[in-house]
Amino acid sequence: MTRCTTCPYCGVGCGLQATPQPDGGVALSADTHHPANRGRLCVKGAALGDTLGHEGRLLSPQVDGAPADWGFALDSVADRLSAIIRRHGPHAVAFYASGQLLTEDYYAANKLMKGFIGSGNIDTNSRLCMASAVVGYKRAFGADAVPCCYEDLEQTQLAIVAGSNAAWAHPVAWQRLLAARQARPATKIVVIDPRRTASCDDADLHLPLRPGTDAALFAGLLHWLHQQGGLDPRLWPQLNGLEATLAAAAAWTLPAVAQFCRLAEADILAFYRLFADSDRALTLYCMGINQSTSGSDKCNAIINLHLASGKIGRPGCGPFSLTGQPNAMGGREVGGLANQLACHMDFSEENVDRLRRFWHSERVATEPGLKAVALFEAIARGEVKAVWIMGTNPAVSLPDGLRVRQALTGCELVVVSDVSAKTDTTELAHILLPAQAWGEKDGTVTNSERRISRQRRFLTPAGEARPDWWIISQVAQRMGFASAFAWHHPAAIFREHAALSGFENQGRRAFDISGLATVTDDEWDRLTPVQWPVNARHPQGQARLFGSGRCYHPDGKARLIPIQPRLPVAKPAALWPLLLNTGRTRDQWHTMTRTGLVSRLMQHQSEPWCDIHPLDAARFGLEDGCLARIQSAQGWVVVRCRLTSSQQPGCLFVPMHWNRQFCNMANVDQLVAPHTCPFAGQPESKQTAVRIQRYDCDWQGVVLARQPLTLGDAVWWSRMPYGAVTAYWLAGSGAASDWFAALAGHAHWRYQQAQTPEVLHRLGWGDGALQIAFYAARGAQPVIDIPAVVAAFSDAPAPEDRLALLAGQQASGEAAGRTICSCYGVGERQIAQAIDEGCGTVEALGKRLRCGTNCGSCIPELKQLLARQPA
Ligand SMILES: Nc1nc2c(c(=O)[nH]1)N[C@H]1C(S)=C(S)[C@@H](COP(=O)(O)OP(=O)(O)OC[C@H]3O[C@@H](n4cnc5c(=O)[nH]c(N)nc54)[C@H](O)[C@@H]3O)O[C@H]1N2
Ligand SMILES: Nc1nc2c(c(=O)[nH]1)N[C@H]1C(S)=C(S)[C@@H](COP(=O)(O)OP(=O)(O)OC[C@H]3O[C@@H](n4cnc5c(=O)[nH]c(N)nc54)[C@H](O)[C@@H]3O)O[C@H]1N2
Ligand code: SF4
Ligand SMILES: [Mo]
């Protein structure tokens, strides 16, 4: 039977259908009925079927490095946590959770820590992601409530895309916006981003502002509108703080904004006029706004503008924070952030009392706990002695990565619930608990537009994996809280959560799904996607909020917040002349635990890299394709340079994804400083002061093998899975032949070798098949046809073709080149050839090669190739 479910990746929250196949497999396809995607999927969603295998999965619990049964593992967690609490009190323990948990899991974790252990110390990776957006909404509306919905993408006249590369990070929402503009060409798109991203390819206007200066741009717009008479005086009685906000914005005249943001006045004015002339304007914002030491103020600068101009609460209007993870929003609802309680309640005495009565617990935490960055600092100082990490990989994703690793290494008790056996974080755990993965577990998630959807089970769990909610409640029971954690089904947790949302609410809290508090298990299982609130007033949910102007502050009025735009803490200086930006790439998800398994997703960008402007490259003696070492006050990485004018001079970009499982020297968060926003606690992951220099090595190469290799740190390496073969890009010092000899193989393998002073190629044959292939060149990376070499592992070439293989080339035929379209595996060289042969448009390429015809994420790159090689 087909089961509808929700994508486990981004906050767009697309629906999928999973249909069991006669051969025992599962066919996945887009759900044509899901309101978030209506039949569309992006590359990552479309490749989900390739991630369902058990490769790399954590299959059984482990305690102190040894396999354990569940009973022993759960007892160990409960006993050790309880012992630490007895000795040092409840604040000596902490949970660090994730926007990738399901709402039911998240609710259980929050209830255990804040309701029964009695500490506020549960925080989440959403701190690195949405915390500023939460502060922005709460300050403005008195509630963490996104006013908008995806239909606004279709109904707006102006989409302002600020600090978001939605073409890659929220592809299906982006495609909806583009489709809407195609239907109504008067719709305009303005992208605000220091880099020229894939999203800019479709923009009517790109404002490449100086990093970190968005607040001034928006404050300037507010001031300019006010001067033009563009604000709506009818709204003013409903607003608090307007006068002070306008007074603060008055400094931001056009010339002042132009100077601060380093933009041309004409471009700024073009943007401001578009806003003034559009009755319906929508601002979509994401990490380029949130990940900042003044992220909260940037969010409020955006919200101020929409409130004062009345572009909110109507179709096509509003400040729309795009959530990152599939259930970042659910985490905000249950109280996954250390500075809130549950169901959007804060730590006021009244709310603490309310929760005491609802949970029947005398131990409810009375004050906020430690936010993520501060939490790991407290672990490092030994103040927090135990941490339970669930569904996140902090050794990779938190700033000041080296210190985070040290903190975990020195911590008395590190418990990790994960689906992957080997991550940078699981490697540091004392107790490992195998969680059920997407497709194996059942629960709900909430997407960017407040829409609650079901993730449904359609697979048998791997090994002994258990649902996260079950693991948490088992530990809670063993810690002595049996009756409060006696759930037998996730639907029971959902009902409790829904009931709490309505408990003594009386319209005071925006988050209210009390209309779902009495669903039966069966109704919960059949739940169709619905946008909260779901209550007596809105039994079918509600698409847009704040249409009436009423907010959740005690006086019911929305608040404008006076903003003083500030530059990032990181400032370029003599020692650190460049500003490092970090973020996402199209085909990878975070720390690559899932997408890194899929070779077609790895082929889009197979190595960690750094984008650098040609002027900076010349200044620091770098060329396209060379390896460079980037250093900050915190640490360093080694990545490959890509020269591109999409970067502005003075700024670098390195992806956030790579970590020690994929490259031994490319975890970019080892560079990022732990500076945070004073209101949100969110780190400034987008701006770090760094320097760059060429990475000295004698040779570069690639080694391909049937088994993953243990390469150590004597060389720089970067791993790329290629089906049954694993490839590693390499850079080393000394003689390549010595390195390979030390690595290599079996006595009975026979080696074929080609060597000149410049290159060393070696193929190892055993049992009639290719076992290992090594290509090294002095200085630069060898030019090798990797797909051809990979193919030779399964189809040993005829002896007369082995010389071509030794040369690293395919014997005949044209190789496809770097994968551009991941959906259909279409490569750069195939596309170039088709263009040469007359395909002059994206549509023509799609007809010929199918590229770009599924999810559309590669269309920006197809356009670039077309522009580069006119037919
Ligand atoms: N493919 C893919 N998609 C994802 C994810 C993924 O890992 N991979 N992760 C999901 C998650 S959790 C999240 S949070 C979202 C993130 O989605 P996005 O926020 O769209 O992605 P990022 O690449 O982190 O950053 C967005 C842009 O902010 C820009 N930026 C940097 N500094 C500034 C600045 O000062 N001002 C402005 N205006 N822009 C700036 C960067 O150049 C970058 O292009 O993506 C979600 N979707
Ligand atoms: N420099 C820099 N750093 C960043 C960012 C940036 O832009 N720049 N972005 C930040 C942002 S926005 C985010 S959201 C974070 C993301 O960073 P992380 O949350 O650290 O990244 P993930 O790889 O998503 O980690 C998820 C982990 O949970 C496991 N997992 C998957 N499903 C389940 C499950 O059902 N149960 C359990 N228990 N485990 C599961 C996976 O195997 C994986 O180990 O990174 C942040 N760090
Ligand atoms: S846009 Fe892609 S990654 Fe995001 S939910 Fe949809 S299919 Fe999944
Ligand atoms: Mo995120």
Short mmCIF file of N, CA, C and O and ligand atoms in Angstrom, two decimals, residues 6-16 37 40-46 48 168-173 324 326 589, ligand 3:
data_model
loop_
_atom_site.label_atom_id
_atom_site.label_comp_id
_atom_site.label_asym_id
_atom_site.label_seq_id
_atom_site.Cartn_x
_atom_site.Cartn_y
_atom_site.Cartn_z
N THR A 6 6.75 12.72 4.43
CA THR A 6 7.32 14.05 4.21
C THR A 6 8.83 13.92 4.09
O THR A 6 9.45 13.16 4.83
N CYS A 7 9.42 14.70 3.20
CA CYS A 7 10.87 14.67 2.96
C CYS A 7 11.64 14.99 4.25
O CYS A 7 11.25 15.88 5.00
N PRO A 8 12.73 14.26 4.53
CA PRO A 8 13.50 14.51 5.75
C PRO A 8 14.54 15.61 5.60
O PRO A 8 15.33 15.82 6.50
N TYR A 9 14.57 16.28 4.46
CA TYR A 9 15.58 17.33 4.31
C TYR A 9 14.99 18.68 4.69
O TYR A 9 14.68 18.91 5.83
N CYS A 10 14.80 19.55 3.73
CA CYS A 10 14.67 20.95 4.15
C CYS A 10 13.27 21.34 4.60
O CYS A 10 12.31 20.59 4.48
N GLY A 11 13.18 22.55 5.13
CA GLY A 11 11.94 23.07 5.70
C GLY A 11 10.84 23.36 4.70
O GLY A 11 9.75 23.77 5.10
N VAL A 12 11.08 23.14 3.39
CA VAL A 12 9.96 23.27 2.46
C VAL A 12 8.90 22.23 2.85
O VAL A 12 7.71 22.50 2.81
N GLY A 13 9.36 21.04 3.24
CA GLY A 13 8.43 20.03 3.74
C GLY A 13 7.62 19.36 2.65
O GLY A 13 6.40 19.21 2.76
N CYS A 14 8.29 18.91 1.60
CA CYS A 14 7.58 18.31 0.47
C CYS A 14 7.00 16.94 0.82
O CYS A 14 7.61 16.17 1.57
N GLY A 15 5.88 16.65 0.22
CA GLY A 15 5.26 15.34 0.40
C GLY A 15 5.79 14.34 -0.60
O GLY A 15 6.08 14.67 -1.75
N LEU A 16 5.97 13.09 -0.15
CA LEU A 16 6.39 12.01 -1.03
C LEU A 16 5.43 10.85 -0.86
O LEU A 16 4.75 10.73 0.17
N ASN A 37 4.37 20.93 -2.16
CA ASN A 37 5.13 20.71 -3.39
C ASN A 37 4.30 20.31 -4.60
O ASN A 37 4.78 20.44 -5.72
N ARG A 40 6.20 18.18 -7.03
CA ARG A 40 7.60 18.46 -7.36
C ARG A 40 8.53 17.91 -6.28
O ARG A 40 8.16 17.84 -5.11
N LEU A 41 9.78 17.61 -6.66
CA LEU A 41 10.84 17.30 -5.70
C LEU A 41 12.12 17.92 -6.23
O LEU A 41 12.26 18.14 -7.42
N CYS A 42 13.08 18.19 -5.33
CA CYS A 42 14.37 18.65 -5.81
C CYS A 42 15.32 17.45 -5.93
O CYS A 42 14.93 16.31 -5.66
N VAL A 43 16.57 17.71 -6.30
CA VAL A 43 17.55 16.63 -6.50
C VAL A 43 17.67 15.76 -5.26
O VAL A 43 17.70 14.53 -5.36
N LYS A 44 17.78 16.39 -4.10
CA LYS A 44 18.00 15.60 -2.88
C LYS A 44 16.79 14.73 -2.59
O LYS A 44 16.91 13.56 -2.30
N GLY A 45 15.61 15.32 -2.70
CA GLY A 45 14.39 14.55 -2.48
C GLY A 45 14.26 13.42 -3.48
O GLY A 45 13.88 12.30 -3.13
N ALA A 46 14.63 13.72 -4.75
CA ALA A 46 14.49 12.70 -5.79
C ALA A 46 15.48 11.56 -5.59
O ALA A 46 15.26 10.45 -6.07
N LEU A 48 16.30 10.29 -2.65
CA LEU A 48 16.11 9.67 -1.34
C LEU A 48 16.13 8.13 -1.41
O LEU A 48 16.60 7.47 -0.50
N TRP A 168 19.04 26.70 -4.25
CA TRP A 168 19.72 25.48 -3.82
C TRP A 168 19.23 24.96 -2.48
O TRP A 168 19.27 23.76 -2.23
N ALA A 169 18.80 25.86 -1.60
CA ALA A 169 18.49 25.42 -0.24
C ALA A 169 17.00 25.18 -0.02
O ALA A 169 16.63 24.41 0.87
N HIS A 170 16.15 25.81 -0.81
CA HIS A 170 14.69 25.56 -0.74
C HIS A 170 14.16 25.44 -2.16
O HIS A 170 13.30 26.21 -2.59
N PRO A 171 14.70 24.45 -2.90
CA PRO A 171 14.50 24.44 -4.36
C PRO A 171 13.03 24.37 -4.79
O PRO A 171 12.66 25.02 -5.77
N VAL A 172 12.22 23.62 -4.09
CA VAL A 172 10.84 23.47 -4.57
C VAL A 172 10.05 24.77 -4.35
O VAL A 172 9.28 25.19 -5.21
N ALA A 173 10.29 25.43 -3.24
CA ALA A 173 9.65 26.73 -3.01
C ALA A 173 10.12 27.71 -4.08
O ALA A 173 9.34 28.50 -4.62
N GLY A 324 15.05 26.01 8.02
CA GLY A 324 16.03 25.17 7.36
C GLY A 324 15.69 23.71 7.40
O GLY A 324 15.53 23.05 6.37
N PRO A 326 13.73 20.02 8.43
CA PRO A 326 12.37 19.56 8.21
C PRO A 326 11.46 19.83 9.42
O PRO A 326 10.27 19.99 9.25
N TRP A 589 23.57 17.63 2.04
CA TRP A 589 22.80 17.99 3.22
C TRP A 589 23.76 17.98 4.41
O TRP A 589 24.33 16.96 4.75
S1 SF4 B 3 12.80 21.07 -1.57
FE1 SF4 B 3 13.95 19.16 -1.82
S2 SF4 B 3 15.00 18.84 0.12
FE2 SF4 B 3 13.41 20.37 0.47
S3 SF4 B 3 11.67 19.19 1.23
FE3 SF4 B 3 11.42 19.42 -1.00
S4 SF4 B 3 12.35 17.59 -1.89
FE4 SF4 B 3 13.04 17.72 0.24
#
